[in-house]
Short mmCIF file of C-alpha atoms in Angstrom, two decimals:
data_model
loop_
_atom_site.label_atom_id
_atom_site.label_comp_id
_atom_site.label_asym_id
_atom_site.label_seq_id
_atom_site.Cartn_x
_atom_site.Cartn_y
_atom_site.Cartn_z
CA MET A 4 17.13 -28.33 -2.26
CA ASN A 5 15.30 -25.89 -0.03
CA HIS A 6 12.86 -28.29 1.61
CA PHE A 7 10.96 -27.58 4.81
CA ILE A 8 12.71 -24.30 5.50
CA GLN A 9 12.09 -21.65 8.14
CA VAL A 10 9.80 -18.68 7.53
CA THR A 11 12.65 -16.16 7.58
CA GLU A 12 14.51 -18.08 4.88
CA ALA A 13 11.38 -18.34 2.71
CA ARG A 14 10.88 -14.57 2.95
CA GLN A 15 14.48 -13.93 1.96
CA ILE A 16 14.22 -16.18 -1.10
CA ILE A 17 10.99 -14.54 -2.25
CA GLU A 18 12.29 -11.01 -1.68
CA LYS A 19 15.48 -11.82 -3.62
CA ASN A 20 13.41 -12.81 -6.67
CA ILE A 21 11.30 -9.64 -6.92
CA PHE A 22 11.36 -8.10 -10.38
CA ARG A 23 9.96 -4.79 -11.59
CA THR A 24 7.18 -4.64 -14.14
CA LYS A 25 7.39 -2.41 -17.21
CA LYS A 26 6.96 1.35 -16.99
CA THR A 27 3.96 3.14 -18.46
CA GLU A 28 2.75 6.73 -18.55
CA LEU A 29 -0.82 7.33 -17.38
CA PRO A 30 -3.10 10.33 -16.88
CA LEU A 31 -2.86 11.52 -13.29
CA LEU A 32 -6.31 10.39 -12.16
CA GLU A 33 -5.69 6.88 -13.50
CA THR A 34 -2.61 6.36 -11.31
CA LEU A 35 -4.42 5.95 -7.98
CA GLY A 36 -3.01 2.90 -6.20
CA PHE A 37 0.05 2.63 -8.47
CA TYR A 38 3.72 3.30 -7.64
CA THR A 39 5.88 5.88 -9.37
CA ALA A 40 8.39 4.34 -11.76
CA GLU A 41 10.43 7.53 -12.09
CA ALA A 42 11.22 10.45 -9.83
CA VAL A 43 8.92 13.45 -10.23
CA TYR A 44 10.25 17.03 -10.15
CA ALA A 45 8.44 20.32 -9.60
CA THR A 46 7.43 21.98 -12.85
CA ILE A 47 6.71 25.35 -11.20
CA ASP A 48 7.27 27.19 -7.95
CA VAL A 49 4.52 26.52 -5.40
CA PRO A 50 3.10 28.93 -4.52
CA SER A 51 3.78 30.43 -7.92
CA PHE A 52 3.40 33.98 -6.55
CA ASP A 53 3.41 35.71 -3.16
CA ASN A 54 -0.10 35.55 -1.74
CA SER A 55 -2.08 36.27 1.39
CA ALA A 56 -2.67 33.59 3.99
CA MET A 57 -5.59 35.52 5.51
CA ASP A 58 -8.50 37.76 4.78
CA GLY A 59 -7.27 41.12 6.02
CA TYR A 60 -5.27 44.20 5.07
CA GLY A 61 -1.85 44.45 3.48
CA PHE A 62 0.54 47.29 4.29
CA ILE A 63 4.22 48.28 4.64
CA TYR A 64 5.58 47.57 8.08
CA VAL A 65 7.61 50.78 8.72
CA ASN A 66 5.83 53.33 10.90
CA PRO A 67 4.37 52.10 14.19
CA LYS A 68 3.27 55.64 15.07
CA ASN A 69 0.58 55.62 12.39
CA LYS A 70 -2.94 55.81 13.79
CA GLY A 71 -4.53 54.76 10.54
CA TRP A 72 -3.73 53.51 7.08
CA LYS A 73 -5.59 54.76 4.06
CA ILE A 74 -7.33 52.01 2.11
CA ILE A 75 -6.39 52.49 -1.55
CA GLY A 76 -7.84 49.38 -3.12
CA GLU A 77 -8.82 45.73 -2.94
CA VAL A 78 -7.47 42.48 -4.37
CA SER A 79 -9.19 39.11 -4.26
CA ALA A 80 -8.12 35.56 -5.16
CA GLY A 81 -7.79 34.98 -8.88
CA HIS A 82 -7.24 38.64 -9.76
CA SER A 83 -4.02 40.42 -10.68
CA ALA A 84 -2.45 42.91 -8.27
CA HIS A 85 -0.10 44.49 -10.82
CA ALA A 86 -2.14 47.72 -10.98
CA LEU A 87 -1.78 48.32 -7.23
CA LYS A 88 1.27 49.89 -5.61
CA VAL A 89 1.09 50.46 -1.87
CA GLY A 90 3.08 53.21 -0.19
CA GLU A 91 3.78 54.09 3.43
CA GLY A 92 0.63 54.87 5.37
CA GLU A 93 -1.49 53.01 2.84
CA ALA A 94 -3.25 49.67 2.99
CA VAL A 95 -5.08 47.39 0.64
CA ARG A 96 -8.02 45.12 1.39
CA ILE A 97 -6.87 41.58 0.58
CA PHE A 98 -8.39 38.12 0.67
CA THR A 99 -6.95 34.63 1.23
CA GLY A 100 -5.01 33.43 -1.79
CA ALA A 101 -4.92 36.84 -3.44
CA PRO A 102 -1.59 38.03 -4.89
CA ILE A 103 0.42 40.48 -2.80
CA PRO A 104 0.53 43.98 -4.35
CA GLY A 105 3.81 45.81 -4.81
CA GLY A 106 5.13 47.34 -1.61
CA VAL A 107 3.15 45.17 0.79
CA ASP A 108 5.28 43.14 3.17
CA THR A 109 2.76 42.31 5.91
CA VAL A 110 -0.88 41.29 6.19
CA ILE A 111 -2.95 41.70 9.33
CA MET A 112 -6.06 39.58 9.68
CA GLN A 113 -9.39 41.37 9.50
CA GLU A 114 -10.39 40.30 13.03
CA LYS A 115 -7.66 42.55 14.47
CA VAL A 116 -8.56 45.81 12.71
CA GLU A 117 -11.09 48.60 12.81
CA VAL A 118 -12.27 50.29 9.61
CA SER A 119 -13.71 53.81 9.52
CA GLY A 120 -13.91 56.55 6.91
CA GLY A 121 -11.73 54.78 4.39
CA PHE A 122 -9.00 54.10 6.92
CA VAL A 123 -7.96 50.94 8.74
CA SER A 124 -6.40 51.00 12.20
CA PHE A 125 -5.05 48.34 14.52
CA ASP A 126 -2.72 47.67 17.43
CA TYR A 127 0.74 47.61 15.85
CA SER A 128 2.01 45.25 18.55
CA ALA A 129 -0.51 42.63 17.36
CA VAL A 130 1.41 41.98 14.13
CA ASN A 131 4.99 41.25 13.08
CA LYS A 132 6.66 42.17 9.83
CA GLY A 133 6.06 39.49 7.21
CA ASP A 134 3.00 38.00 8.91
CA ASN A 135 0.43 36.11 6.85
CA ILE A 136 2.28 36.15 3.53
CA ARG A 137 2.94 32.92 1.65
CA HIS A 138 6.05 33.53 -0.39
CA ARG A 139 6.66 32.21 -3.88
CA GLY A 140 8.33 28.78 -3.76
CA SER A 141 7.92 28.52 0.04
CA GLN A 142 6.42 25.03 -0.36
CA THR A 143 8.42 23.87 -3.37
CA GLU A 144 10.85 25.44 -5.80
CA LYS A 145 10.80 24.63 -9.52
CA GLY A 146 13.07 21.67 -10.30
CA GLU A 147 12.94 20.30 -6.76
CA LEU A 148 12.39 16.56 -6.25
CA ILE A 149 8.78 16.17 -5.13
CA LEU A 150 8.27 12.39 -5.38
CA PRO A 151 11.00 9.75 -5.44
CA GLU A 152 10.69 6.58 -7.47
CA ASN A 153 8.59 3.82 -5.85
CA THR A 154 6.20 6.22 -4.11
CA PHE A 155 2.68 4.89 -3.54
CA ILE A 156 0.14 7.12 -5.25
CA SER A 157 -2.71 7.95 -2.88
CA HIS A 158 -5.48 10.51 -3.31
CA SER A 159 -3.34 13.04 -1.43
CA VAL A 160 -0.41 12.44 -3.79
CA ILE A 161 -2.69 13.00 -6.78
CA GLY A 162 -3.93 16.27 -5.29
CA PHE A 163 -0.35 17.30 -4.55
CA LEU A 164 0.77 16.68 -8.15
CA ALA A 165 -2.30 18.41 -9.55
CA GLY A 166 -1.11 21.53 -7.72
CA PHE A 167 1.85 21.59 -10.11
CA GLY A 168 -0.33 21.20 -13.18
CA ILE A 169 1.12 17.73 -13.81
CA GLU A 170 -1.15 15.81 -16.20
CA LYS A 171 0.68 12.47 -16.56
CA ILE A 172 3.25 10.47 -14.63
CA THR A 173 5.23 7.29 -15.22
CA VAL A 174 4.23 4.30 -13.10
CA PHE A 175 4.87 0.55 -12.92
CA GLU A 176 2.34 -1.60 -14.75
CA PRO A 177 0.20 -4.06 -12.77
CA VAL A 178 1.65 -7.55 -12.54
CA LYS A 179 0.29 -10.07 -15.04
CA ILE A 180 -1.06 -12.77 -12.70
CA GLY A 181 -2.91 -16.01 -13.31
CA LEU A 182 -4.85 -18.31 -10.99
CA LEU A 183 -5.41 -22.05 -11.32
CA TYR A 184 -7.53 -23.64 -8.62
CA THR A 185 -7.67 -27.40 -8.37
CA GLY A 186 -10.18 -29.74 -6.74
CA ASN A 187 -12.97 -31.90 -8.15
CA GLU A 188 -14.99 -31.11 -5.03
CA LEU A 189 -15.32 -27.42 -5.89
CA VAL A 190 -18.63 -25.88 -6.98
CA GLU A 191 -19.01 -22.31 -8.18
CA VAL A 192 -21.02 -19.81 -6.18
CA GLY A 193 -24.58 -19.71 -7.50
CA GLN A 194 -24.67 -23.42 -8.35
CA PRO A 195 -26.51 -26.03 -6.22
CA LEU A 196 -24.35 -27.76 -3.63
CA THR A 197 -24.57 -31.53 -4.13
CA ASP A 198 -23.30 -34.30 -1.87
CA GLY A 199 -19.54 -34.22 -1.28
CA LYS A 200 -19.09 -30.79 -2.84
CA ILE A 201 -17.97 -27.47 -1.35
CA TYR A 202 -18.17 -23.93 -2.68
CA ASN A 203 -15.10 -22.45 -4.30
CA SER A 204 -14.01 -19.72 -1.86
CA ASN A 205 -10.27 -19.52 -2.58
CA ALA A 206 -10.71 -17.93 -6.00
CA TYR A 207 -12.98 -15.30 -4.46
CA THR A 208 -10.56 -14.64 -1.60
CA LEU A 209 -7.61 -14.15 -3.95
CA GLN A 210 -9.45 -12.07 -6.54
CA ALA A 211 -10.75 -9.74 -3.84
CA ALA A 212 -7.35 -9.59 -2.12
CA LEU A 213 -5.63 -8.60 -5.36
CA ALA A 214 -8.27 -5.96 -6.06
CA GLU A 215 -7.37 -4.37 -2.72
CA ILE A 216 -3.83 -3.78 -3.99
CA ASN A 217 -4.89 -2.61 -7.45
CA GLN A 218 -4.15 -5.93 -9.18
CA ARG A 219 -6.30 -8.27 -11.25
CA PHE A 220 -6.04 -11.83 -12.50
CA SER A 221 -5.64 -11.94 -16.26
CA LEU A 222 -6.40 -15.67 -16.14
CA VAL A 223 -8.63 -17.69 -13.78
CA LYS A 224 -9.30 -21.38 -14.40
CA HIS A 225 -10.63 -24.40 -12.54
CA VAL A 226 -8.45 -27.48 -13.12
CA GLU A 227 -9.63 -31.07 -12.85
CA ASP A 228 -7.67 -33.38 -10.58
CA THR A 229 -5.95 -35.36 -13.34
CA ALA A 230 -2.30 -35.42 -14.31
CA GLU A 231 -3.01 -34.41 -17.91
CA SER A 232 -5.39 -31.55 -17.06
CA THR A 233 -3.02 -30.17 -14.42
CA PHE A 234 0.03 -30.29 -16.68
CA THR A 235 -1.79 -28.70 -19.63
CA ALA A 236 -3.34 -25.95 -17.52
CA ILE A 237 0.00 -24.98 -15.95
CA GLU A 238 1.81 -25.07 -19.28
CA ASP A 239 -0.81 -22.85 -20.92
CA ALA A 240 -0.93 -20.42 -18.01
CA LEU A 241 2.83 -19.95 -17.88
CA GLY A 242 2.69 -18.86 -21.49
CA GLN A 243 0.28 -16.05 -20.60
CA VAL A 244 1.29 -14.62 -17.22
CA ASP A 245 4.37 -13.56 -15.26
CA VAL A 246 3.19 -14.82 -11.86
CA LEU A 247 1.06 -17.94 -11.51
CA LEU A 248 -0.87 -18.82 -8.36
CA ILE A 249 -2.11 -22.37 -7.92
CA THR A 250 -4.32 -23.51 -5.06
CA GLY A 251 -4.53 -27.14 -4.03
CA GLY A 252 -2.84 -30.23 -5.42
CA ILE A 253 0.62 -29.36 -4.08
CA SER A 254 0.86 -31.95 -1.30
CA VAL A 255 1.70 -35.63 -1.76
CA GLY A 256 -1.74 -37.24 -2.01
CA ASP A 257 -2.94 -39.55 -4.76
CA TYR A 258 -4.71 -36.66 -6.51
CA ASP A 259 -2.00 -34.03 -6.06
CA TYR A 260 -0.58 -33.48 -9.53
CA VAL A 261 0.78 -29.94 -9.27
CA LYS A 262 4.34 -30.62 -8.16
CA PRO A 263 4.98 -33.42 -10.70
CA SER A 264 3.62 -31.15 -13.43
CA LEU A 265 5.89 -28.30 -12.38
CA GLU A 266 8.90 -30.63 -12.39
CA LYS A 267 7.98 -31.98 -15.83
CA LEU A 268 7.75 -28.41 -17.18
CA GLY A 269 11.20 -27.59 -15.84
CA VAL A 270 10.08 -25.10 -13.20
CA GLU A 271 13.02 -24.47 -10.88
CA GLU A 272 12.13 -25.21 -7.28
CA LEU A 273 13.24 -22.27 -5.15
CA PHE A 274 11.73 -23.86 -2.05
CA TYR A 275 9.09 -26.40 -1.10
CA LYS A 276 7.44 -26.64 2.32
CA ILE A 277 7.88 -24.18 5.16
CA LYS A 278 8.02 -24.88 8.87
CA GLN A 279 4.79 -23.04 9.51
CA LYS A 280 1.13 -23.51 10.25
CA PRO A 281 -1.09 -23.06 8.35
CA GLY A 282 0.33 -23.49 4.87
CA LYS A 283 3.22 -25.93 5.28
CA PRO A 284 3.24 -27.38 1.70
CA LEU A 285 3.92 -24.05 -0.05
CA PHE A 286 5.93 -24.17 -3.28
CA PHE A 287 7.78 -21.23 -4.83
CA GLY A 288 9.47 -21.73 -8.18
CA LYS A 289 10.72 -20.08 -11.34
CA LEU A 290 10.72 -20.83 -15.06
CA LYS A 291 12.95 -18.29 -16.82
CA GLN A 292 11.28 -15.01 -15.75
CA LYS A 293 7.99 -16.61 -14.74
CA TYR A 294 7.20 -17.29 -11.08
CA VAL A 295 4.91 -19.86 -9.48
CA PHE A 296 3.31 -19.90 -6.03
CA ALA A 297 1.61 -23.25 -5.43
CA LEU A 298 -0.48 -22.87 -2.29
CA PRO A 299 -2.27 -25.52 -0.23
CA GLY A 300 -5.98 -25.83 -0.88
CA ASN A 301 -7.30 -25.15 2.62
CA PRO A 302 -8.87 -21.66 2.72
CA ALA A 303 -7.03 -20.51 5.85
CA SER A 304 -3.71 -21.65 4.35
CA VAL A 305 -4.42 -19.68 1.17
CA PHE A 306 -5.34 -16.64 3.26
CA SER A 307 -2.19 -16.79 5.38
CA CYS A 308 0.24 -17.61 2.56
CA TYR A 309 -1.17 -14.82 0.41
CA HIS A 310 -0.55 -12.18 3.07
CA GLN A 311 2.84 -13.48 4.14
CA TYR A 312 4.39 -14.23 0.75
CA VAL A 313 2.30 -13.52 -2.34
CA LYS A 314 1.18 -9.99 -1.49
CA PRO A 315 4.64 -8.59 -0.63
CA PHE A 316 6.11 -10.25 -3.74
CA VAL A 317 3.44 -8.84 -6.06
CA LEU A 318 3.66 -5.36 -4.52
CA GLY A 319 7.44 -5.48 -4.81
CA CYS A 320 7.10 -6.20 -8.53
CA PHE A 321 4.57 -3.35 -8.73
CA GLY A 322 7.00 -0.85 -7.20
CA ARG A 323 6.78 -1.11 -3.42
CA GLU A 324 10.26 -1.08 -1.89
CA ASP A 325 9.61 -2.39 1.61
CA PHE A 326 8.98 -6.14 1.65
CA TYR A 327 8.14 -5.91 5.36
CA LYS A 328 5.90 -2.84 5.21
CA ASP A 329 2.93 -4.65 6.77
CA GLU A 330 4.97 -5.65 9.83
CA ASP A 331 4.14 -4.07 13.19
CA TRP A 332 4.26 -4.81 16.92
CA ALA A 333 1.59 -5.13 19.58
CA VAL A 334 1.06 -6.30 23.14
CA MET A 335 -0.67 -9.64 23.69
CA GLU A 336 -3.99 -9.55 25.54
CA THR A 337 -3.98 -13.29 26.30
CA THR A 338 -1.50 -16.10 26.82
CA GLU A 339 -1.01 -18.46 23.85
CA LYS A 340 0.72 -21.85 23.72
CA LYS A 341 1.65 -24.25 20.92
CA LYS A 342 2.53 -27.94 20.79
CA ASN A 343 5.35 -27.91 18.23
CA LYS A 344 7.89 -25.19 18.94
CA GLN A 345 9.71 -25.92 15.64
CA LEU A 346 6.86 -24.34 13.68
CA THR A 347 5.99 -20.71 13.15
CA LEU A 348 2.28 -20.10 13.60
CA PHE A 349 0.33 -17.34 11.91
CA LEU A 350 -2.72 -16.77 14.06
CA LYS A 351 -5.66 -14.72 12.86
CA ALA A 352 -6.12 -11.86 15.29
CA ARG A 353 -7.62 -8.44 16.00
CA TYR A 354 -5.36 -5.47 16.62
CA SER A 355 -6.51 -2.24 18.27
CA HIS A 356 -4.75 0.59 20.14
CA GLY A 357 -1.47 -1.26 20.51
CA LYS A 358 -2.97 -4.55 21.73
CA VAL A 359 -3.69 -7.78 19.87
CA ARG A 360 -6.18 -10.54 20.60
CA VAL A 361 -5.97 -13.99 18.99
CA LEU A 362 -9.32 -15.15 17.61
CA ASN A 363 -11.00 -18.52 17.99
CA GLY A 364 -11.15 -20.87 15.01
CA GLN A 365 -7.54 -21.19 13.84
CA GLU A 366 -7.92 -24.52 12.02
CA SER A 367 -6.91 -24.45 8.35
CA TYR A 368 -10.43 -25.17 7.07
CA LYS A 369 -12.08 -22.40 9.11
CA MET A 370 -12.59 -18.92 7.65
CA ASN A 371 -14.86 -17.34 10.26
CA SER A 372 -11.82 -16.01 12.13
CA ALA A 373 -10.32 -14.70 8.87
CA ALA A 374 -13.48 -12.68 8.29
CA GLN A 375 -12.95 -10.97 11.66
CA ALA A 376 -9.15 -10.60 11.54
CA ASN A 377 -7.28 -7.41 10.74
CA CYS A 378 -3.83 -8.91 11.31
CA LEU A 379 -1.87 -12.15 11.61
CA MET A 380 0.01 -12.64 14.86
CA GLU A 381 3.35 -14.35 14.30
CA PHE A 382 4.13 -17.03 16.90
CA PRO A 383 7.81 -17.65 16.00
CA ASP A 384 9.62 -20.97 15.97
CA GLY A 385 11.64 -21.91 19.04
CA ILE A 386 9.00 -20.60 21.45
CA GLU A 387 6.27 -22.66 23.12
CA GLU A 388 4.43 -19.90 24.98
CA ILE A 389 3.69 -16.20 24.64
CA LYS A 390 2.30 -14.62 27.78
CA ALA A 391 -0.23 -11.84 28.07
CA GLY A 392 1.55 -8.50 28.18
CA GLU A 393 4.44 -9.61 25.94
CA LYS A 394 5.26 -7.74 22.77
CA VAL A 395 4.66 -9.73 19.58
CA LYS A 396 5.06 -9.24 15.84
CA ILE A 397 1.89 -8.74 13.82
CA TRP A 398 1.26 -8.44 10.09
CA LYS A 399 -1.50 -6.06 9.06
CA ILE A 400 -3.97 -7.40 6.53
#
């Protein structure tokens, strides 16, 4: 049984269980924020024809003794140049993006020429043969690999693919995820807050966090703190989703019914409890091809466990290859100490220009520091003190 394991071991177990969602073909503009499920190859040469990189004059680079070149025509972007044939001593007015007429092997920019009486002249030493021509296929040749599988599709990727006239691509489908949040003390936002109650923030945190990575909950439900309600809710949810998140009820209190319900349903325990703070009583399990993350109920624990474990797992299923992509390094601005060196701490922090500053308010019930944080600073096990100026691992959020 993997009980009370180290952070590194928990990561390894989660990464090992990543699965890929189904493939689907979508129109190009609908793929923003997805990952490619298949390699993409160039459908055409880009550029698809030789064209000018400058506004200027095209000519044949052969006779440096010429004092002037006769202008025989003009070609602009979007127009054919097939009717033009340039000979020695001749030039053609040409604009950026316009096709190169036959015979032309060099373009000189307009700022370097003088035009008079239908002739163009310039200092021959100011230009080299082949200048300012973008040759067909100089960016990409037809059939060339342009995007490997598992590439994140950003706005720049969409623009890049549009340049090939690609209308649809194959991507991984979003993960089918459900959320059950436990706690009789929870009140929904917009409702009056009565004695002994608190507002439900975890569901909002997780829904917003998933939206940031192009995911949505297909199921969200509040579960009463009873054995029957908990068991029924988990059983129903596992029949509808591939990944189930549960907040609260996973510890060993009198009203914690999540773990007994998971055991009764036959969910395989992959690990339970991690030597970390916050978020020690984290459960990760599997039922056939369904996965369960049971997170502690404290908001800061949910926040930390999501970024450390849930997010990389979900993105891995969605097509991201690097489980540790959010990892980085920074220099500590202050000295930090901890009481229990056996635990790994994830401290909410601010990172800027290579330096990181740990924020106040690290207790598991406090979210003011989370609202200010842009990273989690990892204070690894086995170490009691990190001094200012030392290099530390951070996780971008």
